[in-house]
Coordinates of C-alpha atoms in Angstrom, one line a residue:
Chain A
X946 CA -0.3 -28.7 29.6
X947 CA 2.9 -29.6 27.8
X948 CA 3.3 -26.4 25.9
X949 CA 3.3 -24.3 29.0
X950 CA 5.9 -26.5 30.7
X951 CA 8.6 -25.2 28.5
X952 CA 12.0 -25.8 30.0
X953 CA 13.4 -22.5 31.0
X954 CA 16.3 -21.9 28.8
X955 CA 19.1 -19.5 29.6
X956 CA 18.0 -17.4 26.6
X957 CA 14.4 -17.1 25.6
X958 CA 13.2 -18.5 22.3
X959 CA 16.6 -19.7 21.1
X960 CA 17.1 -22.2 18.3
X961 CA 18.2 -25.7 19.2
X962 CA 21.9 -26.2 19.2
X963 CA 22.2 -28.5 16.1
X964 CA 20.6 -26.0 13.7
X965 CA 22.6 -23.3 15.4
X966 CA 25.7 -25.3 14.6
X967 CA 24.6 -25.8 11.0
X968 CA 24.0 -22.0 10.5
X969 CA 27.4 -21.3 12.1
X970 CA 29.1 -23.8 9.8
X971 CA 27.3 -22.3 6.7
X972 CA 28.3 -18.8 7.6
X973 CA 31.9 -19.8 8.3
X974 CA 32.0 -21.3 4.8
X975 CA 30.5 -18.2 3.2
X976 CA 32.8 -15.9 5.1
X977 CA 35.8 -17.9 3.7
X978 CA 34.3 -17.4 0.3
X979 CA 34.3 -13.7 0.8
X980 CA 38.0 -13.5 1.9
X981 CA 39.3 -16.3 -0.3
X982 CA 39.6 -14.3 -3.6
X983 CA 41.6 -11.6 -1.8
X984 CA 43.9 -14.2 -0.3
X985 CA 44.4 -15.7 -3.7
X986 CA 45.4 -12.4 -5.2
X987 CA 47.9 -11.8 -2.4
X988 CA 49.3 -15.3 -2.7
X989 CA 49.9 -14.9 -6.4
X990 CA 51.5 -11.5 -6.0
X991 CA 54.1 -13.1 -3.7
X992 CA 54.8 -16.1 -6.1
X993 CA 57.6 -16.7 -8.5
X994 CA 56.5 -15.9 -12.1
X995 CA 57.7 -19.1 -13.6
X996 CA 56.0 -21.3 -11.0
X997 CA 52.8 -19.5 -11.5
X998 CA 53.0 -20.0 -15.3
X999 CA 53.7 -23.7 -14.8
X1000 CA 51.3 -24.6 -11.9
X1001 CA 48.7 -21.9 -12.2
X1002 CA 47.5 -19.7 -9.4
X1003 CA 47.7 -21.2 -6.0
X1004 CA 46.4 -20.2 -2.6
X1005 CA 49.8 -20.6 -1.2
X1006 CA 52.9 -19.5 -3.1
X1007 CA 54.7 -22.6 -4.5
X1008 CA 57.9 -20.6 -4.7
X1009 CA 58.0 -17.4 -2.6
X1010 CA 59.3 -14.4 -4.4
X1011 CA 59.0 -10.6 -4.2
X1012 CA 59.9 -10.1 -7.8
X1013 CA 56.6 -8.6 -8.7
X1014 CA 56.9 -6.0 -5.9
X1015 CA 60.5 -5.3 -6.8
X1016 CA 59.3 -4.4 -10.3
X1017 CA 56.5 -2.2 -9.0
X1018 CA 59.0 -0.5 -6.7
X1019 CA 61.2 0.3 -9.6
X1020 CA 58.2 2.2 -10.9
X1021 CA 57.1 3.6 -7.6
X1022 CA 56.8 7.2 -8.7
X1023 CA 53.8 6.7 -11.0
X1024 CA 52.1 4.6 -8.3
X1025 CA 52.7 7.1 -5.6
X1026 CA 51.4 9.9 -7.9
X1027 CA 48.3 7.9 -8.6
X1028 CA 47.8 7.5 -4.9
X1029 CA 48.2 11.2 -4.5
X1030 CA 45.6 11.9 -7.2
X1031 CA 43.2 9.5 -5.6
X1032 CA 43.7 11.0 -2.1
X1033 CA 43.4 14.6 -3.4
X1034 CA 40.2 13.8 -5.4
X1035 CA 38.7 11.8 -2.5
X1036 CA 39.4 14.4 0.2
X1037 CA 38.6 17.5 -1.9
X1038 CA 35.5 15.9 -3.4
X1039 CA 34.2 14.6 -0.1
X1040 CA 34.7 17.9 1.7
X1041 CA 33.1 20.0 -1.0
X1042 CA 30.3 17.5 -1.6
X1043 CA 29.4 17.4 2.2
X1044 CA 29.3 21.2 2.5
X1045 CA 27.3 21.6 -0.7
X1046 CA 24.8 19.0 0.2
X1047 CA 24.4 20.1 3.8
X1048 CA 23.9 23.7 2.7
X1049 CA 21.1 22.6 0.3
X1050 CA 19.5 20.2 2.8
X1051 CA 19.1 22.9 5.5
X1052 CA 16.7 25.3 3.7
X1053 CA 14.5 22.4 2.4
X1054 CA 14.3 21.0 5.9
X1055 CA 12.9 24.2 7.3
X1056 CA 9.1 24.0 7.7
X1057 CA 8.7 27.7 7.5
X1058 CA 10.5 28.1 4.2
X1059 CA 7.6 28.5 1.7
X1060 CA 9.4 27.2 -1.4
X1061 CA 11.0 24.2 0.2
X1062 CA 8.8 21.9 -1.9
X1063 CA 9.9 23.5 -5.2
X1064 CA 13.6 23.1 -4.3
X1065 CA 13.1 19.5 -3.0
X1066 CA 11.5 18.7 -6.4
X1067 CA 14.4 20.3 -8.3
X1068 CA 16.7 18.0 -6.4
X1069 CA 14.5 15.0 -6.6
X1070 CA 13.7 15.1 -10.3
X1071 CA 17.3 14.3 -11.2
X1072 CA 16.7 10.9 -9.7
X1073 CA 13.8 10.2 -12.0
X1074 CA 15.1 11.4 -15.3
X1075 CA 18.6 11.7 -16.4
X1076 CA 20.1 12.7 -19.7
X1077 CA 22.3 9.7 -20.3
X1078 CA 25.9 9.6 -21.2
X1079 CA 26.1 11.4 -24.4
X1080 CA 25.0 15.0 -23.5
X1081 CA 26.7 14.7 -20.1
X1082 CA 30.0 13.8 -21.8
X1083 CA 29.7 16.5 -24.4
X1084 CA 28.9 19.2 -21.8
X1085 CA 32.0 18.4 -19.8
X1086 CA 34.3 18.1 -22.7
X1087 CA 32.9 20.6 -25.3
X1088 CA 31.1 23.0 -23.0
X1089 CA 33.3 23.2 -20.0
X1090 CA 36.6 22.0 -21.5
X1091 CA 37.4 19.9 -18.5
X1092 CA 39.1 17.0 -20.1
X1093 CA 42.2 16.0 -18.2
X1094 CA 41.3 18.2 -15.4
X1095 CA 40.9 16.9 -11.8
X1096 CA 37.7 18.9 -11.3
X1097 CA 35.9 16.7 -13.7
X1098 CA 36.5 13.7 -11.3
X1099 CA 34.8 15.6 -8.5
X1100 CA 32.0 17.8 -9.8
X1101 CA 29.7 15.1 -11.0
X1102 CA 29.5 13.6 -7.6
X1103 CA 29.1 16.8 -5.6
X1104 CA 25.4 16.5 -5.3
X1105 CA 23.7 13.2 -4.8
X1106 CA 20.0 13.5 -4.2
X1107 CA 19.7 10.4 -2.0
X1108 CA 22.3 11.8 0.4
X1109 CA 20.6 15.2 0.4
X1110 CA 17.4 13.5 1.3
X1111 CA 19.1 11.6 4.1
X1112 CA 20.6 14.8 5.5
X1113 CA 17.3 16.7 5.2
X1114 CA 15.5 13.9 7.1
X1115 CA 18.0 14.1 9.9
X1116 CA 17.8 17.8 10.1
X1117 CA 14.0 17.6 10.4
X1118 CA 14.0 14.9 13.0
X1119 CA 16.9 15.8 15.3
X1120 CA 17.0 19.6 15.3
X1121 CA 14.1 20.8 17.5
X1122 CA 12.3 23.8 15.9
X1123 CA 12.0 25.5 19.3
X1124 CA 15.8 25.6 19.4
X1125 CA 15.9 27.5 16.1
X1126 CA 13.1 29.7 17.2
X1127 CA 15.0 30.7 20.4
X1128 CA 18.2 31.3 18.5
X1129 CA 16.4 33.6 16.1
X1130 CA 14.9 35.5 19.0
X1131 CA 18.4 35.9 20.4
X1132 CA 19.3 37.5 17.1
X1133 CA 21.3 34.8 15.3
X1134 CA 21.2 34.9 11.5
X1135 CA 20.5 31.8 9.4
X1136 CA 24.2 31.2 8.7
X1137 CA 25.0 31.3 12.3
X1138 CA 22.2 29.0 13.2
X1139 CA 23.3 26.6 10.5
X1140 CA 26.9 26.6 11.6
X1141 CA 26.6 26.7 15.3
X1142 CA 23.4 24.7 16.0
X1143 CA 22.3 22.6 13.1
X1144 CA 25.7 21.2 12.0
X1145 CA 26.9 20.2 15.5
X1146 CA 23.7 18.4 16.2
X1147 CA 23.9 16.5 12.9
X1148 CA 27.4 15.1 13.1
X1149 CA 26.2 11.5 12.9
X1150 CA 24.5 11.9 9.6
X1151 CA 27.4 14.0 8.2
X1152 CA 29.8 11.3 9.2
X1153 CA 27.8 8.6 7.5
X1154 CA 27.3 10.6 4.3
X1155 CA 31.0 11.6 4.4
X1156 CA 32.0 8.0 4.6
X1157 CA 29.8 7.0 1.7
X1158 CA 31.2 9.9 -0.4
X1159 CA 34.7 8.9 0.5
X1160 CA 34.0 5.4 -0.7
X1161 CA 32.4 6.6 -3.9
X1162 CA 35.2 8.9 -4.8
X1163 CA 37.9 6.4 -3.9
X1164 CA 36.3 3.6 -6.0
X1165 CA 35.4 5.7 -8.9
X1166 CA 37.0 4.9 -12.2
X1167 CA 34.3 5.7 -14.7
X1168 CA 34.9 9.4 -14.8
X1169 CA 38.6 8.7 -15.4
X1170 CA 37.7 6.4 -18.2
X1171 CA 35.6 9.1 -19.8
X1172 CA 37.7 12.2 -19.3
X1173 CA 41.3 11.4 -18.4
X1174 CA 43.9 10.7 -21.0
X1175 CA 47.0 12.2 -19.3
X1176 CA 48.7 9.4 -17.3
X1177 CA 50.0 11.9 -14.7
X1178 CA 46.3 12.3 -13.6
X1179 CA 45.5 8.6 -13.3
X1180 CA 43.8 7.6 -10.0
X1181 CA 44.9 4.4 -8.4
X1182 CA 41.8 2.7 -9.6
X1183 CA 42.3 3.7 -13.1
X1184 CA 45.9 2.7 -13.0
X1185 CA 44.8 -0.7 -11.9
X1186 CA 42.3 -0.9 -14.8
X1187 CA 45.0 0.0 -17.2
X1188 CA 47.3 -2.6 -15.6
X1189 CA 44.8 -5.4 -16.0
X1190 CA 44.2 -4.4 -19.7
X1191 CA 47.9 -4.5 -20.4
X1192 CA 50.6 -4.9 -17.7
X1193 CA 53.2 -3.7 -20.2
X1194 CA 51.4 -0.4 -20.0
X1195 CA 53.0 0.0 -16.5
X1196 CA 56.4 -0.4 -18.0
X1197 CA 56.0 1.0 -21.5
X1198 CA 57.1 4.4 -20.6
X1199 CA 58.9 3.6 -17.4
X1200 CA 62.5 4.5 -17.2
X1201 CA 63.0 1.7 -14.7
X1202 CA 62.0 -0.9 -17.2
X1203 CA 64.3 0.4 -20.0
X1204 CA 67.1 0.5 -17.5
X1205 CA 66.6 -3.1 -16.7
X1206 CA 66.3 -4.0 -20.3
X1207 CA 69.6 -2.2 -21.1
X1208 CA 71.3 -4.3 -18.5
X1209 CA 69.6 -7.5 -19.3
X1210 CA 68.1 -7.8 -22.8
X1211 CA 66.5 -11.2 -22.0
X1212 CA 64.6 -9.8 -19.1
X1213 CA 61.0 -11.1 -19.1
X1214 CA 58.4 -8.9 -17.4
X1215 CA 56.7 -11.0 -14.7
X1216 CA 53.3 -10.1 -16.0
X1217 CA 51.0 -12.4 -14.0
X1218 CA 52.5 -11.7 -10.7
X1219 CA 52.9 -8.0 -11.3
X1220 CA 49.3 -7.7 -12.3
X1221 CA 48.2 -9.2 -9.0
X1222 CA 50.8 -7.2 -7.0
X1223 CA 49.2 -4.1 -8.6
X1224 CA 45.8 -5.3 -7.3
X1225 CA 47.2 -5.7 -3.8
X1226 CA 48.7 -2.3 -3.9
X1227 CA 45.4 -0.9 -5.0
X1228 CA 43.2 -2.8 -2.5
X1229 CA 45.5 -2.3 0.5
X1230 CA 44.1 0.9 2.0
X1231 CA 40.5 -0.2 1.7
X1232 CA 41.2 -3.6 3.4
X1233 CA 43.2 -1.9 6.1
X1234 CA 40.6 0.8 6.7
X1235 CA 37.7 -1.6 6.5
X1236 CA 37.7 -3.0 10.1
X1237 CA 37.7 0.5 11.5
X1238 CA 34.9 1.9 9.3
X1239 CA 32.5 -0.9 8.6
X1240 CA 30.6 -0.3 11.8
X1241 CA 29.8 3.2 10.7
X1242 CA 28.7 2.1 7.3
X1243 CA 26.4 -0.6 8.7
X1244 CA 25.0 2.0 11.2
X1245 CA 24.6 4.5 8.4
X1246 CA 22.7 2.0 6.2
X1247 CA 20.2 1.4 9.0
X1248 CA 19.8 5.1 9.5
X1249 CA 19.2 5.5 5.7
X1250 CA 16.6 2.8 5.8
X1251 CA 14.3 5.1 7.8
X1252 CA 12.7 7.6 5.5
X1253 CA 11.3 10.9 6.8
Chain B
X636 CA -23.3 40.2 27.3
X637 CA -21.2 37.8 25.3
X638 CA -19.3 39.3 22.4
X639 CA -20.8 38.9 19.0
X640 CA -19.3 36.3 16.6
X641 CA -18.1 39.1 14.3
X642 CA -16.2 40.8 17.1
X643 CA -14.5 37.5 18.0
X644 CA -13.7 36.9 14.3
X645 CA -12.2 40.4 14.0
X646 CA -10.1 39.9 17.1
X647 CA -8.9 36.6 15.7
X648 CA -8.3 37.8 12.2
X649 CA -6.2 40.8 13.3
X650 CA -3.1 39.0 14.4
X651 CA -3.3 36.7 11.4
X652 CA -3.2 39.6 9.0
X653 CA -0.4 41.1 10.9
X654 CA 1.9 38.0 10.5
X655 CA 1.0 37.8 6.8
X656 CA 2.1 41.3 6.0
X657 CA 5.2 40.7 8.0
X658 CA 6.0 37.6 5.9
X659 CA 5.5 39.5 2.6
X660 CA 7.6 42.4 3.4
X661 CA 10.6 40.6 4.7
X662 CA 10.7 37.6 2.3
X663 CA 14.1 38.3 0.8
X664 CA 15.4 39.6 4.0
X665 CA 14.3 36.5 5.8
X666 CA 15.0 33.8 3.2
X667 CA 17.8 35.4 1.2
X668 CA 20.4 33.5 3.1
X669 CA 18.7 30.2 2.1
X670 CA 19.1 31.1 -1.6
X671 CA 22.7 31.8 -1.1
X672 CA 23.1 28.5 0.7
X673 CA 21.4 26.6 -2.1
X674 CA 23.3 28.3 -4.9
X675 CA 26.3 25.9 -5.1
X676 CA 24.2 22.8 -5.2
X677 CA 21.8 24.4 -7.7
X678 CA 24.8 25.2 -10.0
X679 CA 26.0 21.6 -9.9
X680 CA 22.5 20.3 -10.6
X681 CA 22.2 22.7 -13.5
X682 CA 25.6 21.5 -15.0
X683 CA 25.2 17.9 -14.2
X684 CA 21.6 17.3 -14.9
X685 CA 19.5 20.1 -16.3
X686 CA 21.7 21.3 -19.2
X687 CA 22.4 17.7 -20.4
X688 CA 18.6 17.1 -20.2
X689 CA 18.2 19.8 -22.8
X690 CA 21.1 18.2 -24.6
X691 CA 19.1 15.0 -24.9
X692 CA 17.5 16.6 -28.0
X693 CA 20.7 15.5 -29.8
X694 CA 18.9 12.2 -30.3
X695 CA 16.6 13.9 -32.7
X696 CA 19.3 15.5 -34.7
X697 CA 21.9 14.5 -37.2
X698 CA 25.1 16.0 -35.9
X699 CA 27.4 17.5 -38.5
X700 CA 30.6 19.1 -37.5
X701 CA 30.3 22.4 -39.3
X702 CA 31.3 25.1 -36.8
X703 CA 34.3 25.4 -34.5
X704 CA 32.4 24.8 -31.3
X705 CA 30.3 21.8 -30.7
X706 CA 27.4 24.0 -29.5
X707 CA 27.2 25.8 -32.8
X708 CA 27.4 22.5 -34.7
X709 CA 24.5 21.3 -32.5
X710 CA 22.5 24.4 -33.3
X711 CA 23.2 24.1 -37.1
X712 CA 22.6 20.4 -37.4
X713 CA 19.3 19.5 -38.9
X714 CA 16.4 17.9 -37.1
X715 CA 15.9 14.3 -38.3
X716 CA 12.9 13.4 -36.2
X717 CA 13.0 9.8 -35.2
X718 CA 15.5 8.6 -37.7
X719 CA 18.1 7.8 -35.1
X720 CA 15.5 5.7 -33.3
X721 CA 14.4 3.9 -36.4
X722 CA 18.0 3.1 -37.1
X723 CA 18.5 1.8 -33.6
X724 CA 15.5 -0.4 -33.5
X725 CA 16.1 -1.7 -37.0
X726 CA 19.2 -3.4 -35.6
X727 CA 19.1 -6.6 -33.6
X728 CA 21.2 -4.8 -31.0
X729 CA 18.2 -3.0 -29.6
X730 CA 16.5 -6.3 -28.8
X731 CA 19.6 -7.9 -27.4
X732 CA 20.5 -5.0 -25.1
X733 CA 17.0 -4.6 -23.8
X734 CA 16.6 -8.3 -23.2
X735 CA 20.0 -8.6 -21.4
X736 CA 19.3 -5.5 -19.3
X737 CA 15.9 -6.7 -18.2
X738 CA 16.7 -10.3 -17.6
X739 CA 19.9 -9.7 -15.7
X740 CA 18.3 -7.2 -13.5
X741 CA 15.3 -9.4 -12.9
X742 CA 17.6 -12.2 -11.7
X743 CA 19.6 -9.8 -9.6
X744 CA 16.5 -8.4 -7.9
X745 CA 15.2 -11.9 -7.2
X746 CA 18.5 -13.2 -5.7
X747 CA 19.1 -10.1 -3.6
X748 CA 15.6 -10.5 -2.1
X749 CA 15.6 -14.2 -1.5
X750 CA 19.2 -14.6 -0.4
X751 CA 19.2 -11.3 1.5
X752 CA 16.1 -12.2 3.5
X753 CA 17.4 -15.7 4.2
X754 CA 20.8 -14.4 5.4
X755 CA 19.0 -11.9 7.6
X756 CA 16.8 -14.6 9.1
X757 CA 19.8 -16.8 9.8
X758 CA 21.7 -14.0 11.4
X759 CA 18.8 -13.3 13.6
X760 CA 18.6 -16.9 14.6
X761 CA 22.2 -17.3 15.6
X762 CA 22.8 -17.7 19.3
X763 CA 26.1 -16.0 19.4
X764 CA 25.6 -12.3 18.7
X765 CA 29.4 -11.7 18.5
X766 CA 29.9 -14.3 15.8
X767 CA 26.9 -13.0 13.9
X768 CA 28.4 -9.5 13.9
X769 CA 31.7 -10.9 12.7
X770 CA 30.1 -12.8 9.8
X771 CA 28.1 -9.8 8.9
X772 CA 31.2 -7.6 8.7
X773 CA 33.1 -9.9 6.5
X774 CA 30.2 -10.4 4.2
X775 CA 30.0 -6.7 3.8
X776 CA 33.6 -6.4 2.6
X777 CA 32.9 -7.1 -1.1
X778 CA 30.5 -4.2 -1.1
X779 CA 33.5 -1.9 -0.5
X780 CA 35.6 -3.1 -3.4
X781 CA 35.5 -1.2 -6.7
X782 CA 34.5 -3.1 -9.8
X783 CA 38.1 -2.9 -10.9
X784 CA 39.2 -4.9 -7.9
X785 CA 36.3 -7.3 -8.5
X786 CA 37.4 -7.8 -12.0
X787 CA 40.9 -8.7 -10.8
X788 CA 39.5 -11.3 -8.4
X789 CA 37.3 -12.8 -11.1
X790 CA 40.2 -12.9 -13.5
X791 CA 42.2 -14.9 -10.9
X792 CA 39.5 -17.5 -11.0
X793 CA 38.6 -17.4 -14.7
X794 CA 42.0 -16.9 -16.3
X795 CA 41.8 -19.5 -19.1
X796 CA 45.4 -20.8 -18.8
X797 CA 46.3 -20.6 -15.1
X798 CA 43.1 -19.5 -13.3
X799 CA 41.9 -21.5 -10.3
X800 CA 38.8 -22.8 -12.0
X801 CA 40.5 -24.3 -15.0
X802 CA 43.6 -25.5 -13.1
X803 CA 42.1 -26.7 -9.8
X804 CA 38.3 -26.9 -9.7
X805 CA 37.4 -28.3 -13.1
X806 CA 40.0 -31.1 -12.9
X807 CA 38.4 -32.3 -9.7
X808 CA 35.3 -33.0 -11.6
X809 CA 37.2 -34.3 -14.6
X810 CA 35.9 -31.5 -16.8
X811 CA 37.8 -30.0 -19.7
X812 CA 39.1 -26.4 -19.2
X813 CA 36.7 -23.7 -20.4
X814 CA 37.8 -20.5 -22.2
X815 CA 35.6 -18.3 -20.0
X816 CA 36.3 -15.0 -21.7
X817 CA 35.3 -16.2 -25.1
X818 CA 32.2 -18.4 -24.4
X819 CA 29.1 -16.3 -23.9
X820 CA 26.9 -19.1 -22.6
X821 CA 28.5 -19.1 -19.1
X822 CA 28.1 -15.4 -18.3
X823 CA 24.4 -15.5 -17.4
X824 CA 25.5 -17.8 -14.5
X825 CA 28.8 -16.0 -13.7
X826 CA 27.4 -12.4 -13.5
X827 CA 24.5 -13.1 -11.1
X828 CA 27.0 -15.0 -8.8
X829 CA 29.4 -12.0 -8.7
X830 CA 26.6 -9.4 -8.3
X831 CA 25.1 -11.3 -5.4
X832 CA 28.4 -11.9 -3.8
X833 CA 29.2 -8.2 -4.0
X834 CA 25.9 -6.8 -2.9
X835 CA 24.4 -9.4 -0.5
X836 CA 26.0 -7.9 2.6
X837 CA 24.2 -4.7 2.0
X838 CA 20.8 -6.3 1.5
X839 CA 21.2 -8.6 4.5
X840 CA 22.1 -5.6 6.7
X841 CA 19.0 -3.7 5.7
X842 CA 16.7 -6.7 6.2
X843 CA 18.3 -7.5 9.5
X844 CA 17.7 -4.0 10.7
X845 CA 14.0 -4.4 9.9
X846 CA 13.9 -7.8 11.7
X847 CA 15.6 -6.4 14.8
X848 CA 13.1 -3.6 14.9
X849 CA 10.2 -6.1 15.5
X850 CA 8.7 -6.0 19.0
X851 CA 9.9 -9.1 21.0
X852 CA 6.4 -9.5 22.5
X853 CA 5.1 -11.1 19.4
X854 CA 7.6 -13.9 19.7
X855 CA 7.0 -14.3 23.4
X856 CA 3.3 -14.7 22.8
X857 CA 4.0 -17.1 19.9
X858 CA 6.3 -19.3 22.0
X859 CA 3.7 -19.5 24.8
X860 CA 1.2 -20.7 22.2
X861 CA 3.8 -23.3 21.1
X862 CA 4.6 -21.9 17.7
X863 CA 7.6 -23.5 16.1
X864 CA 10.5 -21.4 14.8
X865 CA 9.3 -22.0 11.3
X866 CA 5.9 -20.9 12.1
X867 CA 7.2 -17.7 13.8
X868 CA 9.1 -16.8 10.7
X869 CA 6.1 -17.4 8.5
X870 CA 3.5 -15.7 10.6
X871 CA 5.4 -12.9 12.4
X872 CA 8.8 -12.0 10.9
X873 CA 7.9 -12.1 7.2
X874 CA 4.6 -10.2 7.4
X875 CA 6.2 -7.5 9.6
X876 CA 9.1 -6.9 7.3
X877 CA 6.9 -6.9 4.2
X878 CA 6.9 -3.1 3.7
X879 CA 10.7 -3.1 3.7
X880 CA 10.9 -5.9 1.2
X881 CA 8.3 -4.3 -1.1
X882 CA 9.9 -0.9 -1.0
X883 CA 13.4 -2.2 -1.7
X884 CA 12.2 -4.4 -4.5
X885 CA 10.2 -1.7 -6.1
X886 CA 13.1 0.7 -5.9
X887 CA 15.2 -1.8 -7.8
X888 CA 12.4 -2.4 -10.3
X889 CA 12.3 1.4 -10.9
X890 CA 16.0 1.1 -11.9
X891 CA 15.5 -2.1 -14.0
X892 CA 16.5 -0.3 -17.2
X893 CA 19.8 0.7 -15.8
X894 CA 22.7 -1.6 -15.2
X895 CA 25.8 -1.5 -13.1
X896 CA 28.2 -0.4 -15.8
X897 CA 31.2 -1.6 -14.0
X898 CA 29.9 -5.1 -13.7
X899 CA 29.2 -5.5 -17.3
X900 CA 32.2 -3.6 -18.6
X901 CA 35.0 -4.5 -16.2
X902 CA 34.2 -8.0 -15.1
X903 CA 33.6 -9.2 -18.6
X904 CA 36.8 -7.3 -19.6
X905 CA 34.6 -5.7 -22.3
X906 CA 35.2 -8.8 -24.4
X907 CA 33.4 -8.4 -27.8
X908 CA 32.9 -12.2 -28.2
X909 CA 30.7 -12.2 -25.1
X910 CA 28.4 -9.3 -26.2
X911 CA 25.5 -11.6 -27.1
X912 CA 25.0 -12.3 -23.4
X913 CA 26.9 -9.4 -21.7
X914 CA 26.0 -6.2 -23.6
X915 CA 23.5 -4.1 -21.7
X916 CA 22.1 -0.6 -22.6
X917 CA 24.7 1.2 -20.5
X918 CA 27.7 -0.5 -22.1
X919 CA 26.1 -0.3 -25.5
X920 CA 25.8 3.5 -25.2
X921 CA 29.4 3.7 -24.1
X922 CA 30.6 1.5 -26.9
X923 CA 28.6 3.3 -29.5
X924 CA 29.6 6.7 -28.4
X925 CA 33.1 6.6 -27.0
X926 CA 34.5 3.8 -29.1
X927 CA 32.6 4.0 -32.4
X928 CA 31.7 7.8 -32.2
X929 CA 28.2 7.1 -33.4
X930 CA 26.5 10.0 -31.6
X931 CA 23.1 9.6 -33.2
X932 CA 22.5 6.0 -32.4
X933 CA 24.0 6.1 -28.9
X934 CA 22.2 9.2 -27.8
X935 CA 19.0 7.6 -29.1
X936 CA 19.7 4.5 -27.0
X937 CA 20.4 6.8 -24.0
X938 CA 17.2 8.7 -24.4
X939 CA 15.2 5.5 -24.9
X940 CA 16.7 4.2 -21.6
X941 CA 15.9 7.4 -19.8
X942 CA 12.3 7.6 -20.9
X943 CA 11.5 4.0 -20.2
X944 CA 13.3 4.3 -16.9
X945 CA 11.3 7.4 -16.0
X946 CA 8.0 5.6 -16.7
X947 CA 9.1 2.6 -14.6
X948 CA 10.0 4.8 -11.7
X949 CA 6.6 6.5 -11.8
X950 CA 4.9 3.1 -12.1
X951 CA 6.7 1.5 -9.2
X952 CA 6.1 4.6 -7.1
X953 CA 2.4 4.3 -7.9
X954 CA 2.5 0.7 -6.7
X955 CA 4.3 1.7 -3.5
X956 CA 1.7 4.3 -2.8
X957 CA -1.0 1.8 -3.1
X958 CA 0.7 -0.6 -0.6
X959 CA 2.1 1.8 2.0
X960 CA 1.7 5.5 1.6
X961 CA 4.5 6.3 4.0
X962 CA 7.1 4.5 1.9
X963 CA 6.2 6.3 -1.4
X964 CA 9.0 8.5 -2.7
X965 CA 6.6 11.2 -3.8

């Protein structure tokens, strides 16, 4: 029979080499599409303003120049401060969010806790129904008076039901009840069990959720848009947003810019290239950190796909 | 003589009763720590979600700033029933934002599903695992970028004077430059491309995880029976990842009334000329409230979104339960 006499290939059930080649080619093309826009932004940021205005954006600088970065450097304080705000909010927010969520997930993961269903529902219901922007905004501004306060950038993301469910599932599946039982017999209290048994066993899920939280905090700009007016409290994302709206915003109140103008009244702000340089400064850390962390994200996603 | 059933029952009942009394007496002693553990998260939920839910009643009031604090103004303002809703639905805006929200999301869901599954199948078929991993990682990169960054990248392409499209790509085809940020008709094409480009890595990874989880024996049997690759995909892979596909799709359908605010606000640069094809409920509420300070109408729009969204989640969950009980959310 012809079908049985399959030629033994090196790998079982592989596709033929021509389609394989095609798939490869297609993915190479798509991969380039993913990276290309970033390269374009980098290229423009290193171009000379005039050549950009004449020839348009190019994937390779027509005329290499670091003028845009020189200008940003002259205003380095505000950028560094924005980085500081971003880092502070990201680290503080992630840390508190992780502790808060893990502490909530533990009781509702315990099968012997009679009210676990009630508290699961309290958490879960917020996914189903939300109040919308208006009451939320009024509470934080009129009720809590947190406008222009860094807490307002953190509190709304402390508890995210989906992550709590993820942590809870992990607790249920990877902490054997017998272990908790024996710890209790040995006289350990709930706090101690949580800190010394449950948490060390759940590091993978905490790492995953922590990474997602970090990303969410770092990339958030919406809360800044709503609540932050004071430009000393701008995160780097929000500063980028302002810069794209109006690059002169970067310089409007910058002493560096007025100093340059005083020396040279004809000085033209290199708006196009500075805008893109601002983007590069903002994207930098994410792109650098990406190769190290993407594995964990992809792993975390596949963990999250399994619901308990 | 064997013991009577009553004796056996009594013997069995005794320990049960003992444990029950033990539970009742020591409830707070035993579970008190749990309540302390849950307190911080409960506080955040109260602030973030439950108090604003009560605040949703704003939609039925006409807010007048009479008192010093907003809360007092809220209490003193008179109830106007559904007047805000009447006002909202008497405008053409209501129709526009509902249409845009639903259509865009429908297209997004369709593309995520079809392209996501296709990419996952292709990844799975690739011979070189290393290369597949590399492509997967790069494809995942846009998912990490905030919408602000995406809006920069898009701007580099669409900038009317010096963007890549108007300067390089369109001249290739001999097409006149297009003023992207002031012509609404192009955005129903642009936005799905951007949304897919950003999110496809995520969906491909999830579908691929499902495909990798399939037992290899099915494929071995199929190969022995002489099934082509095509046939294997149709008869083994797709049927076996069906639950994942259905659940992911229904989850998105449950959120079909909510849009990605960043996509519609940042990437379109909130350009008013484009509103006909780019205004969705989320951006409308933001515009109406933060920019125009029209509390009544925007809170009505927000509540309309929340209520319809709520019903859609319940509905999609009902459907999931019918299909596979394990994947239902509740």
